[in-house]
Amino acid sequence: MNGTDGQSWKQWRLGRCGPLEFAGLSVMGLFLAALQTFDARHDAWWLDVLYWQLAMLGGGVIAALIEPAVYRHLKARPRLFAITQALAMTPPITLWIGVLGAVFHGRVPRLEQLILPVGSVLVVNAAVVILAWLLRTAAARPTSPAPSSDAAPAEIRAKLAPRLARARLIAIAAEDHYLRIHTEVGSDLVLMRLADALEALKDSDGLQVHRSWWVARRAVQTVQWKKGRGTLSLEGDLSVPVSETFAPVVRTLDWA
C-alpha cells in the first residue's frame, strides 16, 4: 500500500464530517453509556454500549447528511448555523432513537412515545454541534505562507528551513560538496550537487555565471568588466565573479 492509499481513510468525508468527528461521537457514546443517562438502561453493560454507539453514530450520519445544506445558506452566520443545525437534526434523530427503542425493547413505540425524547435529543444534538466545532477548531492548522514567485525550485526548497524556502532566491554558490543558498532573508549550506541544482533551476529566471555560481537575474544590481571577466554586484552585498567561459552570454543579457 502506498502513502496515498494509507492516508485515504483520513480523507473520507460524509458531507462535512470525517473520521475525526465520528471518532468524537463514538467517545461521546461511551461516556453516555457509562452514565446510563436519559434512562437508556439495558440488561447488560455491552447493550448500553451498543445502544449508544448506534444512537450516536447513526445520529452522526443523519447530521452529516443535513449539515451541508444548512452550512451552504448560513456559513456566514456561525451562531445561527449552529442553532439551525441542532434544530434540523432533532426530528430525524428522534425518529432514529424510536427505531432503536423498538429494536432493543421489542415494541413499536406509539406517536406520543416518539415525541417524549425530543427534549433529550435536542440537548445531545446541541452538545454534538459544540463537539464538532471544538474538534474542527483543534484540527485546523494555520496555512503556511506560499513561497515567493521567485523562490528556489521545490527540489532546493525541500532542503531549506521554511523561512529561507519561502524567500526570494538570490544566488547559489558551490562550496566543495555543498551549496550555499543565498536568499533575500539569509543563506544556508545544503548537501547538493551544483549540477542537480542547475537542472532544477532550468526554468528559473537566472543564469550560471561561473563554474561555482548561479545568480537570479533580478538580484543583479551592477556589472563591471575587466579583461574579459566580470563581477556582478547582487543585493545583499554579494559579489559574484563572471568567468570568461560565461562572459559572452552574460554580456547579451539586460543586466549587462
PDB file of C-alpha atoms in Angstrom:
ATOM      1  CA  MET A   1       0.000   0.000   0.000  1.00  0.00           C
ATOM      2  CA  ASN A   2       1.482   3.368  -0.953  1.00  0.00           C
ATOM      3  CA  GLY A   3       1.464   6.502   1.207  1.00  0.00           C
ATOM      4  CA  THR A   4      -1.551   7.967  -0.537  1.00  0.00           C
ATOM      5  CA  ASP A   5      -3.663   4.833  -0.045  1.00  0.00           C
ATOM      6  CA  GLY A   6      -2.544   4.617   3.568  1.00  0.00           C
ATOM      7  CA  GLN A   7      -3.892   8.103   4.229  1.00  0.00           C
ATOM      8  CA  SER A   8      -7.128   7.681   2.256  1.00  0.00           C
ATOM      9  CA  TRP A   9      -9.171   6.868   5.339  1.00  0.00           C
ATOM     10  CA  LYS A  10      -8.285  10.292   6.750  1.00  0.00           C
ATOM     11  CA  GLN A  11      -9.642  11.934   3.614  1.00  0.00           C
ATOM     12  CA  TRP A  12     -13.000  10.124   3.707  1.00  0.00           C
ATOM     13  CA  ARG A  13     -15.887  12.528   4.176  1.00  0.00           C
ATOM     14  CA  LEU A  14     -19.646  12.310   4.612  1.00  0.00           C
ATOM     15  CA  GLY A  15     -20.870  15.822   3.998  1.00  0.00           C
ATOM     16  CA  ARG A  16     -18.510  17.963   6.069  1.00  0.00           C
ATOM     17  CA  CYS A  17     -17.805  15.165   8.567  1.00  0.00           C
ATOM     18  CA  GLY A  18     -14.861  12.794   8.548  1.00  0.00           C
ATOM     19  CA  PRO A  19     -13.156  10.232  10.808  1.00  0.00           C
ATOM     20  CA  LEU A  20     -12.351  12.851  13.452  1.00  0.00           C
ATOM     21  CA  GLU A  21     -15.983  13.819  14.005  1.00  0.00           C
ATOM     22  CA  PHE A  22     -17.209  10.218  14.060  1.00  0.00           C
ATOM     23  CA  ALA A  23     -14.455   9.226  16.498  1.00  0.00           C
ATOM     24  CA  GLY A  24     -15.631  12.047  18.753  1.00  0.00           C
ATOM     25  CA  LEU A  25     -19.217  10.770  18.528  1.00  0.00           C
ATOM     26  CA  SER A  26     -18.066   7.256  19.454  1.00  0.00           C
ATOM     27  CA  VAL A  27     -16.239   8.549  22.536  1.00  0.00           C
ATOM     28  CA  MET A  28     -19.303  10.586  23.486  1.00  0.00           C
ATOM     29  CA  GLY A  29     -21.414   7.420  23.113  1.00  0.00           C
ATOM     30  CA  LEU A  30     -19.128   5.557  25.531  1.00  0.00           C
ATOM     31  CA  PHE A  31     -19.454   8.411  28.000  1.00  0.00           C
ATOM     32  CA  LEU A  32     -23.265   8.399  27.824  1.00  0.00           C
ATOM     33  CA  ALA A  33     -23.334   4.601  28.146  1.00  0.00           C
ATOM     34  CA  ALA A  34     -21.198   4.774  31.282  1.00  0.00           C
ATOM     35  CA  LEU A  35     -23.565   7.351  32.795  1.00  0.00           C
ATOM     36  CA  GLN A  36     -26.635   5.327  31.751  1.00  0.00           C
ATOM     37  CA  THR A  37     -28.181   8.693  31.036  1.00  0.00           C
ATOM     38  CA  PHE A  38     -31.698   9.503  29.787  1.00  0.00           C
ATOM     39  CA  ASP A  39     -32.976   6.247  31.326  1.00  0.00           C
ATOM     40  CA  ALA A  40     -31.416   4.252  28.464  1.00  0.00           C
ATOM     41  CA  ARG A  41     -30.582   1.222  30.633  1.00  0.00           C
ATOM     42  CA  HIS A  42     -30.406  -2.356  29.462  1.00  0.00           C
ATOM     43  CA  ASP A  43     -29.838  -5.800  30.949  1.00  0.00           C
ATOM     44  CA  ALA A  44     -26.095  -5.841  30.259  1.00  0.00           C
ATOM     45  CA  TRP A  45     -23.398  -3.197  30.045  1.00  0.00           C
ATOM     46  CA  TRP A  46     -22.489  -4.161  26.497  1.00  0.00           C
ATOM     47  CA  LEU A  47     -26.081  -3.499  25.440  1.00  0.00           C
ATOM     48  CA  ASP A  48     -25.760   0.016  26.863  1.00  0.00           C
ATOM     49  CA  VAL A  49     -22.560   0.497  24.873  1.00  0.00           C
ATOM     50  CA  LEU A  50     -24.081  -0.910  21.683  1.00  0.00           C
ATOM     51  CA  TYR A  51     -27.214   1.205  22.052  1.00  0.00           C
ATOM     52  CA  TRP A  52     -25.291   4.454  22.494  1.00  0.00           C
ATOM     53  CA  GLN A  53     -22.826   3.678  19.721  1.00  0.00           C
ATOM     54  CA  LEU A  54     -25.711   3.107  17.319  1.00  0.00           C
ATOM     55  CA  ALA A  55     -27.516   6.170  18.645  1.00  0.00           C
ATOM     56  CA  MET A  56     -24.513   8.491  18.299  1.00  0.00           C
ATOM     57  CA  LEU A  57     -23.049   7.162  15.061  1.00  0.00           C
ATOM     58  CA  GLY A  58     -26.451   6.786  13.393  1.00  0.00           C
ATOM     59  CA  GLY A  59     -27.336  10.285  14.521  1.00  0.00           C
ATOM     60  CA  GLY A  60     -23.988  11.444  13.192  1.00  0.00           C
ATOM     61  CA  VAL A  61     -24.814  10.073   9.755  1.00  0.00           C
ATOM     62  CA  ILE A  62     -28.161  11.895   9.801  1.00  0.00           C
ATOM     63  CA  ALA A  63     -26.495  15.119  10.924  1.00  0.00           C
ATOM     64  CA  ALA A  64     -23.777  14.813   8.272  1.00  0.00           C
ATOM     65  CA  LEU A  65     -26.394  14.464   5.544  1.00  0.00           C
ATOM     66  CA  ILE A  66     -28.302  17.524   6.769  1.00  0.00           C
ATOM     67  CA  GLU A  67     -25.370  19.801   7.567  1.00  0.00           C
ATOM     68  CA  PRO A  68     -24.165  20.748   4.047  1.00  0.00           C
ATOM     69  CA  ALA A  69     -27.473  22.372   3.083  1.00  0.00           C
ATOM     70  CA  VAL A  70     -27.643  24.311   6.360  1.00  0.00           C
ATOM     71  CA  TYR A  71     -23.990  25.360   6.080  1.00  0.00           C
ATOM     72  CA  ARG A  72     -24.402  26.491   2.479  1.00  0.00           C
ATOM     73  CA  HIS A  73     -27.047  29.021   3.493  1.00  0.00           C
ATOM     74  CA  LEU A  74     -25.697  30.084   6.903  1.00  0.00           C
ATOM     75  CA  LYS A  75     -21.896  29.697   6.752  1.00  0.00           C
ATOM     76  CA  ALA A  76     -21.503  33.475   7.140  1.00  0.00           C
ATOM     77  CA  ARG A  77     -23.522  33.387  10.403  1.00  0.00           C
ATOM     78  CA  PRO A  78     -21.912  30.684  12.563  1.00  0.00           C
ATOM     79  CA  ARG A  79     -24.151  31.115  15.619  1.00  0.00           C
ATOM     80  CA  LEU A  80     -27.354  30.905  13.612  1.00  0.00           C
ATOM     81  CA  PHE A  81     -25.871  27.967  11.692  1.00  0.00           C
ATOM     82  CA  ALA A  82     -25.209  26.057  14.939  1.00  0.00           C
ATOM     83  CA  ILE A  83     -28.714  26.671  16.288  1.00  0.00           C
ATOM     84  CA  THR A  84     -30.380  25.784  12.986  1.00  0.00           C
ATOM     85  CA  GLN A  85     -28.273  22.654  12.600  1.00  0.00           C
ATOM     86  CA  ALA A  86     -29.171  21.400  16.089  1.00  0.00           C
ATOM     87  CA  LEU A  87     -32.876  22.020  15.467  1.00  0.00           C
ATOM     88  CA  ALA A  88     -32.841  20.463  11.975  1.00  0.00           C
ATOM     89  CA  MET A  89     -31.158  17.309  13.288  1.00  0.00           C
ATOM     90  CA  THR A  90     -33.663  16.766  16.060  1.00  0.00           C
ATOM     91  CA  PRO A  91     -36.770  15.339  14.280  1.00  0.00           C
ATOM     92  CA  PRO A  92     -34.994  12.654  12.190  1.00  0.00           C
ATOM     93  CA  ILE A  93     -32.676  11.679  15.047  1.00  0.00           C
ATOM     94  CA  THR A  94     -35.664  11.427  17.383  1.00  0.00           C
ATOM     95  CA  LEU A  95     -37.219   9.005  14.898  1.00  0.00           C
ATOM     96  CA  TRP A  96     -33.936   7.054  14.830  1.00  0.00           C
ATOM     97  CA  ILE A  97     -33.986   6.809  18.635  1.00  0.00           C
ATOM     98  CA  GLY A  98     -37.532   5.457  18.371  1.00  0.00           C
ATOM     99  CA  VAL A  99     -36.328   2.786  15.926  1.00  0.00           C
ATOM    100  CA  LEU A 100     -33.529   1.800  18.309  1.00  0.00           C
ATOM    101  CA  GLY A 101     -36.006   1.610  21.160  1.00  0.00           C
ATOM    102  CA  ALA A 102     -38.186  -0.749  19.130  1.00  0.00           C
ATOM    103  CA  VAL A 103     -35.195  -2.949  18.289  1.00  0.00           C
ATOM    104  CA  PHE A 104     -33.782  -3.093  21.818  1.00  0.00           C
ATOM    105  CA  HIS A 105     -37.101  -3.417  23.659  1.00  0.00           C
ATOM    106  CA  GLY A 106     -39.115  -5.355  21.114  1.00  0.00           C
ATOM    107  CA  ARG A 107     -42.051  -2.997  20.881  1.00  0.00           C
ATOM    108  CA  VAL A 108     -43.115  -0.414  18.324  1.00  0.00           C
ATOM    109  CA  PRO A 109     -43.426   2.996  20.026  1.00  0.00           C
ATOM    110  CA  ARG A 110     -46.636   4.981  19.755  1.00  0.00           C
ATOM    111  CA  LEU A 111     -46.619   8.543  18.453  1.00  0.00           C
ATOM    112  CA  GLU A 112     -46.583  10.097  21.913  1.00  0.00           C
ATOM    113  CA  GLN A 113     -43.643   7.877  22.854  1.00  0.00           C
ATOM    114  CA  LEU A 114     -41.730   9.178  19.845  1.00  0.00           C
ATOM    115  CA  ILE A 115     -42.367  12.763  20.907  1.00  0.00           C
ATOM    116  CA  LEU A 116     -41.182  12.290  24.514  1.00  0.00           C
ATOM    117  CA  PRO A 117     -37.428  12.055  23.732  1.00  0.00           C
ATOM    118  CA  VAL A 118     -37.387  15.269  21.676  1.00  0.00           C
ATOM    119  CA  GLY A 119     -36.034  17.377  24.532  1.00  0.00           C
ATOM    120  CA  SER A 120     -33.290  14.895  25.370  1.00  0.00           C
ATOM    121  CA  VAL A 121     -32.329  14.536  21.722  1.00  0.00           C
ATOM    122  CA  LEU A 122     -32.104  18.320  21.345  1.00  0.00           C
ATOM    123  CA  VAL A 123     -29.776  18.528  24.375  1.00  0.00           C
ATOM    124  CA  VAL A 124     -27.482  15.847  22.927  1.00  0.00           C
ATOM    125  CA  ASN A 125     -27.614  17.479  19.489  1.00  0.00           C
ATOM    126  CA  ALA A 126     -26.509  20.800  20.945  1.00  0.00           C
ATOM    127  CA  ALA A 127     -23.595  19.025  22.632  1.00  0.00           C
ATOM    128  CA  VAL A 128     -22.719  17.295  19.341  1.00  0.00           C
ATOM    129  CA  VAL A 129     -22.669  20.589  17.426  1.00  0.00           C
ATOM    130  CA  ILE A 130     -20.366  22.087  20.056  1.00  0.00           C
ATOM    131  CA  LEU A 131     -18.176  18.957  19.967  1.00  0.00           C
ATOM    132  CA  ALA A 132     -17.885  19.162  16.170  1.00  0.00           C
ATOM    133  CA  TRP A 133     -16.896  22.818  16.383  1.00  0.00           C
ATOM    134  CA  LEU A 134     -14.217  22.071  19.025  1.00  0.00           C
ATOM    135  CA  LEU A 135     -12.772  19.152  17.036  1.00  0.00           C
ATOM    136  CA  ARG A 136     -12.638  21.115  13.792  1.00  0.00           C
ATOM    137  CA  THR A 137     -11.053  24.092  15.515  1.00  0.00           C
ATOM    138  CA  ALA A 138      -8.429  21.871  17.170  1.00  0.00           C
ATOM    139  CA  ALA A 139      -7.687  20.100  13.888  1.00  0.00           C
ATOM    140  CA  ALA A 140      -7.392  23.296  11.873  1.00  0.00           C
ATOM    141  CA  ARG A 141      -3.791  24.240  11.213  1.00  0.00           C
ATOM    142  CA  PRO A 142      -2.550  27.635  10.130  1.00  0.00           C
ATOM    143  CA  THR A 143      -1.812  27.701   6.422  1.00  0.00           C
ATOM    144  CA  SER A 144       1.854  28.224   5.694  1.00  0.00           C
ATOM    145  CA  PRO A 145       2.582  31.319   3.625  1.00  0.00           C
ATOM    146  CA  ALA A 146       3.096  30.464  -0.022  1.00  0.00           C
ATOM    147  CA  PRO A 147       6.644  30.635  -1.371  1.00  0.00           C
ATOM    148  CA  SER A 148       7.632  33.762  -3.250  1.00  0.00           C
ATOM    149  CA  SER A 149       7.185  33.517  -7.005  1.00  0.00           C
ATOM    150  CA  ASP A 150      10.979  33.963  -7.194  1.00  0.00           C
ATOM    151  CA  ALA A 151      11.736  31.333  -4.540  1.00  0.00           C
ATOM    152  CA  ALA A 152      14.015  28.382  -5.209  1.00  0.00           C
ATOM    153  CA  PRO A 153      12.560  25.360  -7.023  1.00  0.00           C
ATOM    154  CA  ALA A 154      10.902  22.677  -4.924  1.00  0.00           C
ATOM    155  CA  GLU A 155      13.943  20.381  -5.061  1.00  0.00           C
ATOM    156  CA  ILE A 156      16.044  23.066  -3.377  1.00  0.00           C
ATOM    157  CA  ARG A 157      13.326  24.403  -1.069  1.00  0.00           C
ATOM    158  CA  ALA A 158      12.953  20.923   0.429  1.00  0.00           C
ATOM    159  CA  LYS A 159      16.481  21.234   1.841  1.00  0.00           C
ATOM    160  CA  LEU A 160      15.949  24.663   3.392  1.00  0.00           C
ATOM    161  CA  ALA A 161      14.362  25.902   6.584  1.00  0.00           C
ATOM    162  CA  PRO A 162      10.803  27.207   5.926  1.00  0.00           C
ATOM    163  CA  ARG A 163      11.819  30.860   6.320  1.00  0.00           C
ATOM    164  CA  LEU A 164      14.503  30.542   3.640  1.00  0.00           C
ATOM    165  CA  ALA A 165      12.428  28.248   1.438  1.00  0.00           C
ATOM    166  CA  ARG A 166       9.692  30.893   1.132  1.00  0.00           C
ATOM    167  CA  ALA A 167      12.087  33.740   0.416  1.00  0.00           C
ATOM    168  CA  ARG A 168      13.215  35.078  -2.947  1.00  0.00           C
ATOM    169  CA  LEU A 169      16.294  33.297  -4.280  1.00  0.00           C
ATOM    170  CA  ILE A 170      19.347  35.496  -4.989  1.00  0.00           C
ATOM    171  CA  ALA A 171      22.212  33.156  -5.829  1.00  0.00           C
ATOM    172  CA  ILE A 172      23.694  29.701  -5.356  1.00  0.00           C
ATOM    173  CA  ALA A 173      27.405  29.037  -4.781  1.00  0.00           C
ATOM    174  CA  ALA A 174      29.218  25.699  -4.774  1.00  0.00           C
ATOM    175  CA  GLU A 175      31.389  25.042  -1.706  1.00  0.00           C
ATOM    176  CA  ASP A 176      33.126  21.663  -2.033  1.00  0.00           C
ATOM    177  CA  HIS A 177      30.335  19.065  -1.942  1.00  0.00           C
ATOM    178  CA  TYR A 178      27.792  21.587  -0.634  1.00  0.00           C
ATOM    179  CA  LEU A 179      25.827  24.521  -1.979  1.00  0.00           C
ATOM    180  CA  ARG A 180      25.420  27.874  -0.290  1.00  0.00           C
ATOM    181  CA  ILE A 181      21.844  29.004  -0.986  1.00  0.00           C
ATOM    182  CA  HIS A 182      21.560  32.798  -0.768  1.00  0.00           C
ATOM    183  CA  THR A 183      18.073  34.273  -0.300  1.00  0.00           C
ATOM    184  CA  GLU A 184      16.745  37.728   0.499  1.00  0.00           C
ATOM    185  CA  VAL A 185      16.445  36.768   4.202  1.00  0.00           C
ATOM    186  CA  GLY A 186      19.692  34.862   4.661  1.00  0.00           C
ATOM    187  CA  SER A 187      21.665  31.860   3.478  1.00  0.00           C
ATOM    188  CA  ASP A 188      22.240  28.235   4.350  1.00  0.00           C
ATOM    189  CA  LEU A 189      24.570  25.410   3.370  1.00  0.00           C
ATOM    190  CA  VAL A 190      22.902  22.302   1.943  1.00  0.00           C
ATOM    191  CA  LEU A 191      24.211  18.974   0.689  1.00  0.00           C
ATOM    192  CA  MET A 192      23.537  19.007  -3.048  1.00  0.00           C
ATOM    193  CA  ARG A 193      25.475  18.895  -6.301  1.00  0.00           C
ATOM    194  CA  LEU A 194      25.577  22.064  -8.388  1.00  0.00           C
ATOM    195  CA  ALA A 195      24.632  20.018 -11.448  1.00  0.00           C
ATOM    196  CA  ASP A 196      21.427  18.869  -9.733  1.00  0.00           C
ATOM    197  CA  ALA A 197      20.639  22.416  -8.642  1.00  0.00           C
ATOM    198  CA  LEU A 198      21.173  23.729 -12.179  1.00  0.00           C
ATOM    199  CA  GLU A 199      18.802  21.084 -13.527  1.00  0.00           C
ATOM    200  CA  ALA A 200      16.165  22.186 -11.004  1.00  0.00           C
ATOM    201  CA  LEU A 201      16.770  25.839 -11.941  1.00  0.00           C
ATOM    202  CA  LYS A 202      16.476  25.373 -15.706  1.00  0.00           C
ATOM    203  CA  ASP A 203      13.093  27.165 -15.830  1.00  0.00           C
ATOM    204  CA  SER A 204      14.062  29.902 -13.353  1.00  0.00           C
ATOM    205  CA  ASP A 205      14.913  33.463 -14.323  1.00  0.00           C
ATOM    206  CA  GLY A 206      18.657  33.290 -13.806  1.00  0.00           C
ATOM    207  CA  LEU A 207      21.956  32.066 -15.212  1.00  0.00           C
ATOM    208  CA  GLN A 208      25.126  30.217 -14.339  1.00  0.00           C
ATOM    209  CA  VAL A 209      27.902  32.845 -14.500  1.00  0.00           C
ATOM    210  CA  HIS A 210      30.807  30.825 -13.149  1.00  0.00           C
ATOM    211  CA  ARG A 211      31.595  27.159 -12.666  1.00  0.00           C
ATOM    212  CA  SER A 212      30.669  27.656  -8.996  1.00  0.00           C
ATOM    213  CA  TRP A 213      27.884  30.263  -9.210  1.00  0.00           C
ATOM    214  CA  TRP A 214      24.290  30.661 -10.385  1.00  0.00           C
ATOM    215  CA  VAL A 215      22.540  34.022  -9.924  1.00  0.00           C
ATOM    216  CA  ALA A 216      18.958  35.241 -10.200  1.00  0.00           C
ATOM    217  CA  ARG A 217      18.636  37.944 -12.866  1.00  0.00           C
ATOM    218  CA  ARG A 218      16.501  40.244 -10.712  1.00  0.00           C
ATOM    219  CA  ALA A 219      19.092  40.202  -7.931  1.00  0.00           C
ATOM    220  CA  VAL A 220      21.790  41.768 -10.125  1.00  0.00           C
ATOM    221  CA  GLN A 221      22.397  45.466  -9.428  1.00  0.00           C
ATOM    222  CA  THR A 222      25.558  46.291 -11.375  1.00  0.00           C
ATOM    223  CA  VAL A 223      28.076  44.564 -13.658  1.00  0.00           C
ATOM    224  CA  GLN A 224      31.744  45.506 -14.011  1.00  0.00           C
ATOM    225  CA  TRP A 225      34.079  44.096 -16.684  1.00  0.00           C
ATOM    226  CA  LYS A 226      37.868  43.802 -16.757  1.00  0.00           C
ATOM    227  CA  LYS A 227      39.998  41.807 -19.196  1.00  0.00           C
ATOM    228  CA  GLY A 228      37.174  39.564 -20.345  1.00  0.00           C
ATOM    229  CA  ARG A 229      35.925  38.768 -16.855  1.00  0.00           C
ATOM    230  CA  GLY A 230      33.207  40.407 -14.874  1.00  0.00           C
ATOM    231  CA  THR A 231      31.923  40.983 -11.396  1.00  0.00           C
ATOM    232  CA  LEU A 232      28.229  41.071 -10.540  1.00  0.00           C
ATOM    233  CA  SER A 233      27.079  43.106  -7.563  1.00  0.00           C
ATOM    234  CA  LEU A 234      23.964  41.491  -6.131  1.00  0.00           C
ATOM    235  CA  GLU A 235      21.556  42.684  -3.496  1.00  0.00           C
ATOM    236  CA  GLY A 236      22.603  41.637  -0.047  1.00  0.00           C
ATOM    237  CA  ASP A 237      26.163  42.897  -0.709  1.00  0.00           C
ATOM    238  CA  LEU A 238      27.075  39.776  -2.661  1.00  0.00           C
ATOM    239  CA  SER A 239      29.857  39.987  -5.204  1.00  0.00           C
ATOM    240  CA  VAL A 240      29.883  37.213  -7.797  1.00  0.00           C
ATOM    241  CA  PRO A 241      32.590  36.538 -10.402  1.00  0.00           C
ATOM    242  CA  VAL A 242      31.762  36.069 -14.072  1.00  0.00           C
ATOM    243  CA  SER A 243      34.269  33.769 -15.738  1.00  0.00           C
ATOM    244  CA  GLU A 244      35.499  34.127 -19.304  1.00  0.00           C
ATOM    245  CA  THR A 245      33.532  30.991 -20.239  1.00  0.00           C
ATOM    246  CA  PHE A 246      30.193  32.539 -19.312  1.00  0.00           C
ATOM    247  CA  ALA A 247      31.009  36.199 -20.042  1.00  0.00           C
ATOM    248  CA  PRO A 248      29.736  36.196 -23.671  1.00  0.00           C
ATOM    249  CA  VAL A 249      26.288  35.032 -22.612  1.00  0.00           C
ATOM    250  CA  VAL A 250      26.152  37.383 -19.639  1.00  0.00           C
ATOM    251  CA  ARG A 251      27.035  40.335 -21.896  1.00  0.00           C
ATOM    252  CA  THR A 252      23.955  39.683 -24.058  1.00  0.00           C
ATOM    253  CA  LEU A 253      21.544  39.992 -21.127  1.00  0.00           C
ATOM    254  CA  ASP A 254      19.839  43.157 -19.965  1.00  0.00           C
ATOM    255  CA  TRP A 255      21.721  43.089 -16.645  1.00  0.00           C
ATOM    256  CA  ALA A 256      24.953  43.698 -18.553  1.00  0.00           C
TER     257      ALA A 256
END
